[in-house]
């Protein structure tokens, strides 16, 4: 099975930047559609971005478009989320996720098969 491990979270000031990474192992990374979700306590897990298997297509939620950018490096088995111009409302636990097939934009967490443990991003006001 596929294992996913997020890293790169931290505590930053408003307007700052972070890059999250998700290292994949245990299966062929390029076989999977990848995505990022985020979640705050008491709220549902929300979709942030998705990317297809070969890096040709990406999608981003309206709330992060033009600030965040999803990418992948299949040679390194790694998914990335570049986060710029961070806002307090971006504070959340960020999860990488994977599935075989389907759309790169799927807002239902139940449609995704594999999940990382999450990494905390906190943006101070």
PDB file of N, CA and C in Angstrom, residues 9-92:
ATOM      1  N   UNK A   9       5.274  22.013   7.723  1.00  0.00           N
ATOM      2  CA  UNK A   9       4.396  22.918   8.435  1.00  0.00           C
ATOM      3  C   UNK A   9       5.143  23.706   9.490  1.00  0.00           C
ATOM      4  N   UNK A  10       4.480  24.737  10.001  1.00  0.00           N
ATOM      5  CA  UNK A  10       5.110  25.557  11.013  1.00  0.00           C
ATOM      6  C   UNK A  10       4.269  26.758  11.365  1.00  0.00           C
ATOM      7  N   UNK A  11       4.885  27.668  12.090  1.00  0.00           N
ATOM      8  CA  UNK A  11       4.242  28.885  12.561  1.00  0.00           C
ATOM      9  C   UNK A  11       4.847  30.060  11.807  1.00  0.00           C
ATOM     10  N   UNK A  12       3.998  30.813  11.093  1.00  0.00           N
ATOM     11  CA  UNK A  12       4.472  31.929  10.277  1.00  0.00           C
ATOM     12  C   UNK A  12       3.590  33.147  10.489  1.00  0.00           C
ATOM     13  N   UNK A  13       4.111  34.304  10.129  1.00  0.00           N
ATOM     14  CA  UNK A  13       3.358  35.543  10.207  1.00  0.00           C
ATOM     15  C   UNK A  13       2.498  35.721   8.965  1.00  0.00           C
ATOM     16  N   UNK A  14       1.444  36.510   9.106  1.00  0.00           N
ATOM     17  CA  UNK A  14       0.618  36.875   7.959  1.00  0.00           C
ATOM     18  C   UNK A  14       1.492  37.429   6.835  1.00  0.00           C
ATOM     19  N   UNK A  15       1.253  36.960   5.625  1.00  0.00           N
ATOM     20  CA  UNK A  15       2.036  37.382   4.476  1.00  0.00           C
ATOM     21  C   UNK A  15       3.245  36.521   4.190  1.00  0.00           C
ATOM     22  N   UNK A  16       3.564  35.615   5.086  1.00  0.00           N
ATOM     23  CA  UNK A  16       4.710  34.754   4.912  1.00  0.00           C
ATOM     24  C   UNK A  16       4.435  33.589   3.979  1.00  0.00           C
ATOM     25  N   UNK A  17       5.449  32.758   3.810  1.00  0.00           N
ATOM     26  CA  UNK A  17       5.378  31.627   2.893  1.00  0.00           C
ATOM     27  C   UNK A  17       5.858  30.353   3.558  1.00  0.00           C
ATOM     28  N   UNK A  18       5.293  29.245   3.126  1.00  0.00           N
ATOM     29  CA  UNK A  18       5.736  27.916   3.511  1.00  0.00           C
ATOM     30  C   UNK A  18       5.593  26.999   2.311  1.00  0.00           C
ATOM     31  N   UNK A  19       6.422  25.981   2.255  1.00  0.00           N
ATOM     32  CA  UNK A  19       6.264  24.921   1.273  1.00  0.00           C
ATOM     33  C   UNK A  19       6.105  23.600   2.005  1.00  0.00           C
ATOM     34  N   UNK A  20       4.971  22.953   1.786  1.00  0.00           N
ATOM     35  CA  UNK A  20       4.722  21.642   2.359  1.00  0.00           C
ATOM     36  C   UNK A  20       5.185  20.562   1.395  1.00  0.00           C
ATOM     37  N   UNK A  21       5.668  19.471   1.946  1.00  0.00           N
ATOM     38  CA  UNK A  21       6.066  18.319   1.153  1.00  0.00           C
ATOM     39  C   UNK A  21       5.320  17.089   1.632  1.00  0.00           C
ATOM     40  N   UNK A  22       5.104  16.165   0.721  1.00  0.00           N
ATOM     41  CA  UNK A  22       4.478  14.889   1.034  1.00  0.00           C
ATOM     42  C   UNK A  22       5.288  13.803   0.353  1.00  0.00           C
ATOM     43  N   UNK A  23       5.992  13.016   1.143  1.00  0.00           N
ATOM     44  CA  UNK A  23       6.819  11.938   0.620  1.00  0.00           C
ATOM     45  C   UNK A  23       6.001  10.659   0.527  1.00  0.00           C
ATOM     46  N   UNK A  24       6.009  10.038  -0.639  1.00  0.00           N
ATOM     47  CA  UNK A  24       5.255   8.817  -0.884  1.00  0.00           C
ATOM     48  C   UNK A  24       6.192   7.623  -0.987  1.00  0.00           C
ATOM     49  N   UNK A  25       5.724   6.484  -0.500  1.00  0.00           N
ATOM     50  CA  UNK A  25       6.498   5.256  -0.584  1.00  0.00           C
ATOM     51  C   UNK A  25       5.554   4.062  -0.591  1.00  0.00           C
ATOM     52  N   UNK A  26       6.076   2.906  -0.921  1.00  0.00           N
ATOM     53  CA  UNK A  26       5.302   1.680  -0.864  1.00  0.00           C
ATOM     54  C   UNK A  26       4.580   1.294  -2.134  1.00  0.00           C
ATOM     55  N   UNK A  27       4.470   2.206  -3.093  1.00  0.00           N
ATOM     56  CA  UNK A  27       3.796   1.935  -4.351  1.00  0.00           C
ATOM     57  C   UNK A  27       4.286   2.941  -5.384  1.00  0.00           C
ATOM     58  N   UNK A  28       3.879   2.757  -6.627  1.00  0.00           N
ATOM     59  CA  UNK A  28       4.328   3.618  -7.709  1.00  0.00           C
ATOM     60  C   UNK A  28       3.613   4.964  -7.632  1.00  0.00           C
ATOM     61  N   UNK A  29       4.355   5.996  -7.271  1.00  0.00           N
ATOM     62  CA  UNK A  29       3.796   7.317  -7.031  1.00  0.00           C
ATOM     63  C   UNK A  29       3.077   7.863  -8.264  1.00  0.00           C
ATOM     64  N   UNK A  30       3.640   7.653  -9.443  1.00  0.00           N
ATOM     65  CA  UNK A  30       3.082   8.205 -10.671  1.00  0.00           C
ATOM     66  C   UNK A  30       1.769   7.547 -11.091  1.00  0.00           C
ATOM     67  N   UNK A  31       1.333   6.510 -10.400  1.00  0.00           N
ATOM     68  CA  UNK A  31       0.036   5.892 -10.666  1.00  0.00           C
ATOM     69  C   UNK A  31      -1.117   6.621  -9.983  1.00  0.00           C
ATOM     70  N   UNK A  32      -0.817   7.612  -9.156  1.00  0.00           N
ATOM     71  CA  UNK A  32      -1.826   8.210  -8.296  1.00  0.00           C
ATOM     72  C   UNK A  32      -2.107   9.667  -8.620  1.00  0.00           C
ATOM     73  N   UNK A  33      -3.404  10.007  -8.637  1.00  0.00           N
ATOM     74  CA  UNK A  33      -3.830  11.387  -8.503  1.00  0.00           C
ATOM     75  C   UNK A  33      -3.564  11.808  -7.061  1.00  0.00           C
ATOM     76  N   UNK A  34      -3.042  13.009  -6.887  1.00  0.00           N
ATOM     77  CA  UNK A  34      -2.680  13.494  -5.563  1.00  0.00           C
ATOM     78  C   UNK A  34      -3.462  14.758  -5.226  1.00  0.00           C
ATOM     79  N   UNK A  35      -3.622  14.999  -3.949  1.00  0.00           N
ATOM     80  CA  UNK A  35      -4.328  16.191  -3.513  1.00  0.00           C
ATOM     81  C   UNK A  35      -3.894  16.656  -2.141  1.00  0.00           C
ATOM     82  N   UNK A  36      -4.299  17.867  -1.824  1.00  0.00           N
ATOM     83  CA  UNK A  36      -4.133  18.438  -0.491  1.00  0.00           C
ATOM     84  C   UNK A  36      -5.500  18.821   0.053  1.00  0.00           C
ATOM     85  N   UNK A  37      -5.746  18.466   1.302  1.00  0.00           N
ATOM     86  CA  UNK A  37      -6.901  18.911   2.060  1.00  0.00           C
ATOM     87  C   UNK A  37      -6.418  19.635   3.303  1.00  0.00           C
ATOM     88  N   UNK A  38      -7.315  20.391   3.930  1.00  0.00           N
ATOM     89  CA  UNK A  38      -6.994  20.995   5.216  1.00  0.00           C
ATOM     90  C   UNK A  38      -8.213  20.932   6.125  1.00  0.00           C
ATOM     91  N   UNK A  39      -7.953  20.977   7.430  1.00  0.00           N
ATOM     92  CA  UNK A  39      -9.025  20.843   8.402  1.00  0.00           C
ATOM     93  C   UNK A  39      -8.697  21.618   9.667  1.00  0.00           C
ATOM     94  N   UNK A  40      -9.706  22.317  10.183  1.00  0.00           N
ATOM     95  CA  UNK A  40      -9.602  22.980  11.472  1.00  0.00           C
ATOM     96  C   UNK A  40     -10.567  22.299  12.430  1.00  0.00           C
ATOM     97  N   UNK A  41     -10.324  22.374  13.742  1.00  0.00           N
ATOM     98  CA  UNK A  41     -11.217  21.713  14.694  1.00  0.00           C
ATOM     99  C   UNK A  41     -12.660  22.164  14.545  1.00  0.00           C
ATOM    100  N   UNK A  42     -13.572  21.207  14.544  1.00  0.00           N
ATOM    101  CA  UNK A  42     -14.985  21.505  14.460  1.00  0.00           C
ATOM    102  C   UNK A  42     -15.524  21.737  13.069  1.00  0.00           C
ATOM    103  N   UNK A  43     -14.672  21.664  12.053  1.00  0.00           N
ATOM    104  CA  UNK A  43     -15.109  21.866  10.685  1.00  0.00           C
ATOM    105  C   UNK A  43     -14.751  20.653   9.832  1.00  0.00           C
ATOM    106  N   UNK A  44     -15.424  20.545   8.705  1.00  0.00           N
ATOM    107  CA  UNK A  44     -15.165  19.438   7.801  1.00  0.00           C
ATOM    108  C   UNK A  44     -13.827  19.620   7.099  1.00  0.00           C
ATOM    109  N   UNK A  45     -13.266  18.508   6.684  1.00  0.00           N
ATOM    110  CA  UNK A  45     -12.040  18.555   5.906  1.00  0.00           C
ATOM    111  C   UNK A  45     -12.351  19.117   4.519  1.00  0.00           C
ATOM    112  N   UNK A  46     -11.617  20.148   4.083  1.00  0.00           N
ATOM    113  CA  UNK A  46     -11.911  20.806   2.827  1.00  0.00           C
ATOM    114  C   UNK A  46     -10.780  20.618   1.824  1.00  0.00           C
ATOM    115  N   UNK A  47     -11.180  20.505   0.572  1.00  0.00           N
ATOM    116  CA  UNK A  47     -10.231  20.328  -0.507  1.00  0.00           C
ATOM    117  C   UNK A  47      -9.488  21.626  -0.783  1.00  0.00           C
ATOM    118  N   UNK A  48      -8.177  21.523  -1.000  1.00  0.00           N
ATOM    119  CA  UNK A  48      -7.331  22.670  -1.291  1.00  0.00           C
ATOM    120  C   UNK A  48      -6.850  22.651  -2.736  1.00  0.00           C
ATOM    121  N   UNK A  49      -6.340  21.515  -3.182  1.00  0.00           N
ATOM    122  CA  UNK A  49      -5.764  21.430  -4.519  1.00  0.00           C
ATOM    123  C   UNK A  49      -5.647  19.985  -4.949  1.00  0.00           C
ATOM    124  N   UNK A  50      -5.583  19.766  -6.266  1.00  0.00           N
ATOM    125  CA  UNK A  50      -5.387  18.445  -6.820  1.00  0.00           C
ATOM    126  C   UNK A  50      -4.489  18.497  -8.033  1.00  0.00           C
ATOM    127  N   UNK A  51      -3.873  17.360  -8.351  1.00  0.00           N
ATOM    128  CA  UNK A  51      -2.950  17.282  -9.471  1.00  0.00           C
ATOM    129  C   UNK A  51      -3.022  15.886 -10.072  1.00  0.00           C
ATOM    130  N   UNK A  52      -2.963  15.812 -11.408  1.00  0.00           N
ATOM    131  CA  UNK A  52      -3.062  14.517 -12.051  1.00  0.00           C
ATOM    132  C   UNK A  52      -1.725  13.785 -12.017  1.00  0.00           C
ATOM    133  N   UNK A  53      -1.732  12.583 -12.586  1.00  0.00           N
ATOM    134  CA  UNK A  53      -0.597  11.684 -12.408  1.00  0.00           C
ATOM    135  C   UNK A  53       0.708  12.208 -12.987  1.00  0.00           C
ATOM    136  N   UNK A  54       0.644  12.906 -14.130  1.00  0.00           N
ATOM    137  CA  UNK A  54       1.863  13.312 -14.834  1.00  0.00           C
ATOM    138  C   UNK A  54       2.111  14.818 -14.818  1.00  0.00           C
ATOM    139  N   UNK A  55       1.478  15.542 -13.901  1.00  0.00           N
ATOM    140  CA  UNK A  55       1.736  16.960 -13.677  1.00  0.00           C
ATOM    141  C   UNK A  55       1.197  17.858 -14.788  1.00  0.00           C
ATOM    142  N   UNK A  56       0.280  17.357 -15.610  1.00  0.00           N
ATOM    143  CA  UNK A  56      -0.269  18.166 -16.703  1.00  0.00           C
ATOM    144  C   UNK A  56      -1.442  19.035 -16.284  1.00  0.00           C
ATOM    145  N   UNK A  57      -2.170  18.626 -15.259  1.00  0.00           N
ATOM    146  CA  UNK A  57      -3.377  19.334 -14.859  1.00  0.00           C
ATOM    147  C   UNK A  57      -3.368  19.558 -13.359  1.00  0.00           C
ATOM    148  N   UNK A  58      -3.786  20.751 -12.955  1.00  0.00           N
ATOM    149  CA  UNK A  58      -3.903  21.088 -11.544  1.00  0.00           C
ATOM    150  C   UNK A  58      -5.223  21.792 -11.299  1.00  0.00           C
ATOM    151  N   UNK A  59      -5.678  21.749 -10.072  1.00  0.00           N
ATOM    152  CA  UNK A  59      -6.847  22.496  -9.655  1.00  0.00           C
ATOM    153  C   UNK A  59      -6.579  23.077  -8.276  1.00  0.00           C
ATOM    154  N   UNK A  60      -7.168  24.243  -8.006  1.00  0.00           N
ATOM    155  CA  UNK A  60      -7.015  24.902  -6.716  1.00  0.00           C
ATOM    156  C   UNK A  60      -8.348  25.475  -6.271  1.00  0.00           C
ATOM    157  N   UNK A  61      -8.595  25.404  -4.981  1.00  0.00           N
ATOM    158  CA  UNK A  61      -9.798  25.997  -4.429  1.00  0.00           C
ATOM    159  C   UNK A  61      -9.767  27.511  -4.600  1.00  0.00           C
ATOM    160  N   UNK A  62     -10.954  28.113  -4.730  1.00  0.00           N
ATOM    161  CA  UNK A  62     -11.037  29.564  -4.905  1.00  0.00           C
ATOM    162  C   UNK A  62     -10.341  30.320  -3.775  1.00  0.00           C
ATOM    163  N   UNK A  63     -10.398  29.780  -2.570  1.00  0.00           N
ATOM    164  CA  UNK A  63      -9.842  30.458  -1.415  1.00  0.00           C
ATOM    165  C   UNK A  63      -8.318  30.559  -1.440  1.00  0.00           C
ATOM    166  N   UNK A  64      -7.654  29.734  -2.251  1.00  0.00           N
ATOM    167  CA  UNK A  64      -6.192  29.728  -2.284  1.00  0.00           C
ATOM    168  C   UNK A  64      -5.624  30.019  -3.663  1.00  0.00           C
ATOM    169  N   UNK A  65      -6.486  30.130  -4.664  1.00  0.00           N
ATOM    170  CA  UNK A  65      -6.013  30.350  -6.029  1.00  0.00           C
ATOM    171  C   UNK A  65      -5.183  31.627  -6.113  1.00  0.00           C
ATOM    172  N   UNK A  66      -4.068  31.561  -6.833  1.00  0.00           N
ATOM    173  CA  UNK A  66      -3.104  32.648  -7.012  1.00  0.00           C
ATOM    174  C   UNK A  66      -2.221  32.868  -5.796  1.00  0.00           C
ATOM    175  N   UNK A  67      -2.431  32.103  -4.727  1.00  0.00           N
ATOM    176  CA  UNK A  67      -1.547  32.153  -3.568  1.00  0.00           C
ATOM    177  C   UNK A  67      -0.839  30.824  -3.334  1.00  0.00           C
ATOM    178  N   UNK A  68      -1.555  29.727  -3.529  1.00  0.00           N
ATOM    179  CA  UNK A  68      -1.000  28.390  -3.348  1.00  0.00           C
ATOM    180  C   UNK A  68      -0.782  27.746  -4.709  1.00  0.00           C
ATOM    181  N   UNK A  69       0.195  26.845  -4.768  1.00  0.00           N
ATOM    182  CA  UNK A  69       0.428  26.105  -5.999  1.00  0.00           C
ATOM    183  C   UNK A  69       0.837  24.680  -5.687  1.00  0.00           C
ATOM    184  N   UNK A  70       0.057  23.728  -6.210  1.00  0.00           N
ATOM    185  CA  UNK A  70       0.370  22.312  -6.047  1.00  0.00           C
ATOM    186  C   UNK A  70       1.292  21.866  -7.174  1.00  0.00           C
ATOM    187  N   UNK A  71       2.241  21.009  -6.859  1.00  0.00           N
ATOM    188  CA  UNK A  71       3.135  20.450  -7.862  1.00  0.00           C
ATOM    189  C   UNK A  71       3.618  19.085  -7.388  1.00  0.00           C
ATOM    190  N   UNK A  72       4.274  18.361  -8.278  1.00  0.00           N
ATOM    191  CA  UNK A  72       4.816  17.062  -7.909  1.00  0.00           C
ATOM    192  C   UNK A  72       6.102  16.814  -8.667  1.00  0.00           C
ATOM    193  N   UNK A  73       6.965  16.007  -8.086  1.00  0.00           N
ATOM    194  CA  UNK A  73       8.185  15.559  -8.722  1.00  0.00           C
ATOM    195  C   UNK A  73       8.175  14.038  -8.651  1.00  0.00           C
ATOM    196  N   UNK A  74       7.778  13.408  -9.746  1.00  0.00           N
ATOM    197  CA  UNK A  74       7.648  11.956  -9.735  1.00  0.00           C
ATOM    198  C   UNK A  74       8.998  11.255  -9.596  1.00  0.00           C
ATOM    199  N   UNK A  75      10.079  11.914 -10.004  1.00  0.00           N
ATOM    200  CA  UNK A  75      11.400  11.323  -9.839  1.00  0.00           C
ATOM    201  C   UNK A  75      11.814  11.251  -8.378  1.00  0.00           C
ATOM    202  N   UNK A  76      11.206  12.092  -7.539  1.00  0.00           N
ATOM    203  CA  UNK A  76      11.490  12.112  -6.107  1.00  0.00           C
ATOM    204  C   UNK A  76      10.351  11.546  -5.267  1.00  0.00           C
ATOM    205  N   UNK A  77       9.287  11.078  -5.911  1.00  0.00           N
ATOM    206  CA  UNK A  77       8.118  10.532  -5.211  1.00  0.00           C
ATOM    207  C   UNK A  77       7.573  11.520  -4.180  1.00  0.00           C
ATOM    208  N   UNK A  78       7.490  12.780  -4.578  1.00  0.00           N
ATOM    209  CA  UNK A  78       7.138  13.832  -3.636  1.00  0.00           C
ATOM    210  C   UNK A  78       6.098  14.775  -4.224  1.00  0.00           C
ATOM    211  N   UNK A  79       5.119  15.123  -3.413  1.00  0.00           N
ATOM    212  CA  UNK A  79       4.099  16.123  -3.707  1.00  0.00           C
ATOM    213  C   UNK A  79       4.417  17.383  -2.916  1.00  0.00           C
ATOM    214  N   UNK A  80       4.143  18.550  -3.501  1.00  0.00           N
ATOM    215  CA  UNK A  80       4.428  19.830  -2.854  1.00  0.00           C
ATOM    216  C   UNK A  80       3.196  20.723  -2.829  1.00  0.00           C
ATOM    217  N   UNK A  81       3.162  21.607  -1.858  1.00  0.00           N
ATOM    218  CA  UNK A  81       2.207  22.700  -1.845  1.00  0.00           C
ATOM    219  C   UNK A  81       2.957  23.971  -1.466  1.00  0.00           C
ATOM    220  N   UNK A  82       3.177  24.839  -2.442  1.00  0.00           N
ATOM    221  CA  UNK A  82       3.778  26.142  -2.194  1.00  0.00           C
ATOM    222  C   UNK A  82       2.691  27.085  -1.712  1.00  0.00           C
ATOM    223  N   UNK A  83       2.891  27.694  -0.568  1.00  0.00           N
ATOM    224  CA  UNK A  83       1.912  28.584   0.037  1.00  0.00           C
ATOM    225  C   UNK A  83       2.542  29.958   0.219  1.00  0.00           C
ATOM    226  N   UNK A  84       1.972  30.946  -0.438  1.00  0.00           N
ATOM    227  CA  UNK A  84       2.450  32.320  -0.369  1.00  0.00           C
ATOM    228  C   UNK A  84       1.346  33.230   0.139  1.00  0.00           C
ATOM    229  N   UNK A  85       1.723  34.411   0.597  1.00  0.00           N
ATOM    230  CA  UNK A  85       0.766  35.404   1.089  1.00  0.00           C
ATOM    231  C   UNK A  85      -0.211  34.791   2.080  1.00  0.00           C
ATOM    232  N   UNK A  86       0.319  34.081   3.046  1.00  0.00           N
ATOM    233  CA  UNK A  86      -0.510  33.342   3.984  1.00  0.00           C
ATOM    234  C   UNK A  86      -1.347  34.272   4.852  1.00  0.00           C
ATOM    235  N   UNK A  87      -2.563  33.810   5.142  1.00  0.00           N
ATOM    236  CA  UNK A  87      -3.531  34.546   5.942  1.00  0.00           C
ATOM    237  C   UNK A  87      -3.895  33.732   7.177  1.00  0.00           C
ATOM    238  N   UNK A  88      -4.371  34.381   8.237  1.00  0.00           N
ATOM    239  CA  UNK A  88      -4.785  33.624   9.421  1.00  0.00           C
ATOM    240  C   UNK A  88      -5.812  32.540   9.118  1.00  0.00           C
ATOM    241  N   UNK A  89      -6.699  32.780   8.156  1.00  0.00           N
ATOM    242  CA  UNK A  89      -7.707  31.791   7.819  1.00  0.00           C
ATOM    243  C   UNK A  89      -7.139  30.564   7.118  1.00  0.00           C
ATOM    244  N   UNK A  90      -5.856  30.586   6.759  1.00  0.00           N
ATOM    245  CA  UNK A  90      -5.186  29.406   6.226  1.00  0.00           C
ATOM    246  C   UNK A  90      -4.731  28.458   7.329  1.00  0.00           C
ATOM    247  N   UNK A  91      -4.830  28.875   8.577  1.00  0.00           N
ATOM    248  CA  UNK A  91      -4.422  28.031   9.694  1.00  0.00           C
ATOM    249  C   UNK A  91      -5.244  26.751   9.718  1.00  0.00           C
ATOM    250  N   UNK A  92      -4.570  25.613   9.701  1.00  0.00           N
ATOM    251  CA  UNK A  92      -5.234  24.320   9.652  1.00  0.00           C
ATOM    252  C   UNK A  92      -4.191  23.221   9.708  1.00  0.00           C
TER     253      UNK A  92
END
